[in-house]
C-alpha positions as a Python dict, from the first residue, in 0.01 Angstrom:
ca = {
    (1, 'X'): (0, 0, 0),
    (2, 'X'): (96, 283, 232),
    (3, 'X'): (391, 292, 115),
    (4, 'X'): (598, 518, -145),
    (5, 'X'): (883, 337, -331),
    (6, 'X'): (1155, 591, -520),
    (7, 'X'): (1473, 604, -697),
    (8, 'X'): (1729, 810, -514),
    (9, 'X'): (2028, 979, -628),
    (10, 'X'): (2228, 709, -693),
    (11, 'X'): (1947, 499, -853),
    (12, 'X'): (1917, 316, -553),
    (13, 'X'): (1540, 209, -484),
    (14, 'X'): (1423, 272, -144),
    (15, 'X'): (1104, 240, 17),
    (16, 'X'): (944, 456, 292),
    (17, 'X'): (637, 362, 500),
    (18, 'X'): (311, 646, 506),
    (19, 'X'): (225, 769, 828),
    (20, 'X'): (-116, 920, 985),
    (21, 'X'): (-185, 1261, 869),
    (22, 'X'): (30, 1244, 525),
    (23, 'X'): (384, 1249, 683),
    (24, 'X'): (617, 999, 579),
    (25, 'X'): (844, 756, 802),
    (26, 'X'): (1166, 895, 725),
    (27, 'X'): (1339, 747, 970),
    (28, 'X'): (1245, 389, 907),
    (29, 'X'): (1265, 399, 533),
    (30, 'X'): (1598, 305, 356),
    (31, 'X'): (1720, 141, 44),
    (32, 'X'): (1514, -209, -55),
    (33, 'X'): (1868, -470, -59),
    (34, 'X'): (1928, -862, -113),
    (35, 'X'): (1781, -901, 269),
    (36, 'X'): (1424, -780, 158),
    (37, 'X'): (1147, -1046, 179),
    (38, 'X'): (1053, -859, -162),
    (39, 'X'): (1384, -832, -298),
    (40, 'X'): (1287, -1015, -630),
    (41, 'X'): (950, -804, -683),
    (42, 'X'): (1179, -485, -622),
    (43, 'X'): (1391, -616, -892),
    (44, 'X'): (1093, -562, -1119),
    (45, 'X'): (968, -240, -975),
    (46, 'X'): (1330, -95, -1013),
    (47, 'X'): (1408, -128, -1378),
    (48, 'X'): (1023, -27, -1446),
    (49, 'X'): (1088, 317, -1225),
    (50, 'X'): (1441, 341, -1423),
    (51, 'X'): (1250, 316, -1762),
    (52, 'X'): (986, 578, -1651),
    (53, 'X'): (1288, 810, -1557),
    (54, 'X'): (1431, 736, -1887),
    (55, 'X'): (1112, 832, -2047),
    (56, 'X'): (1043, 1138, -1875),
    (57, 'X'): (1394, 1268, -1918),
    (58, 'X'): (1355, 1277, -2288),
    (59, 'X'): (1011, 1394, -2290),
    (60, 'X'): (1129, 1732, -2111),
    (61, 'X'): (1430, 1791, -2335),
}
């Protein structure tokens, strides 16, 4: 994919393209939103991320 998708702060999910070398594309990433041509899928991929947070949260109580 090249790609990493994340939950941030806010529980927002963003998406931020991989770059040569292991950097990241910081500056072109940002917050996956209703105008996304994968908007739906991201749906999907958001409340699975959310549930793996969940998870992990009371795993290291």
């Amino acid at each position: 994919m090249g790609a990493a998708l994340f939950l941030d702060a806010n529980g927002d999910l963003w998406h931020v393209n991989a770059m040569a070398n292991g950097q990241w594309d910081w500056e072109h990433g940002g917050e996956i939103d209703t105008r996304a041509d994968t908007y739906d899928d991201s749906l999907h991929i958001e409340r699975l991320l959310r549930e793996a947070a969940r998870i992990l949260r009371r795993l290291h109580r």
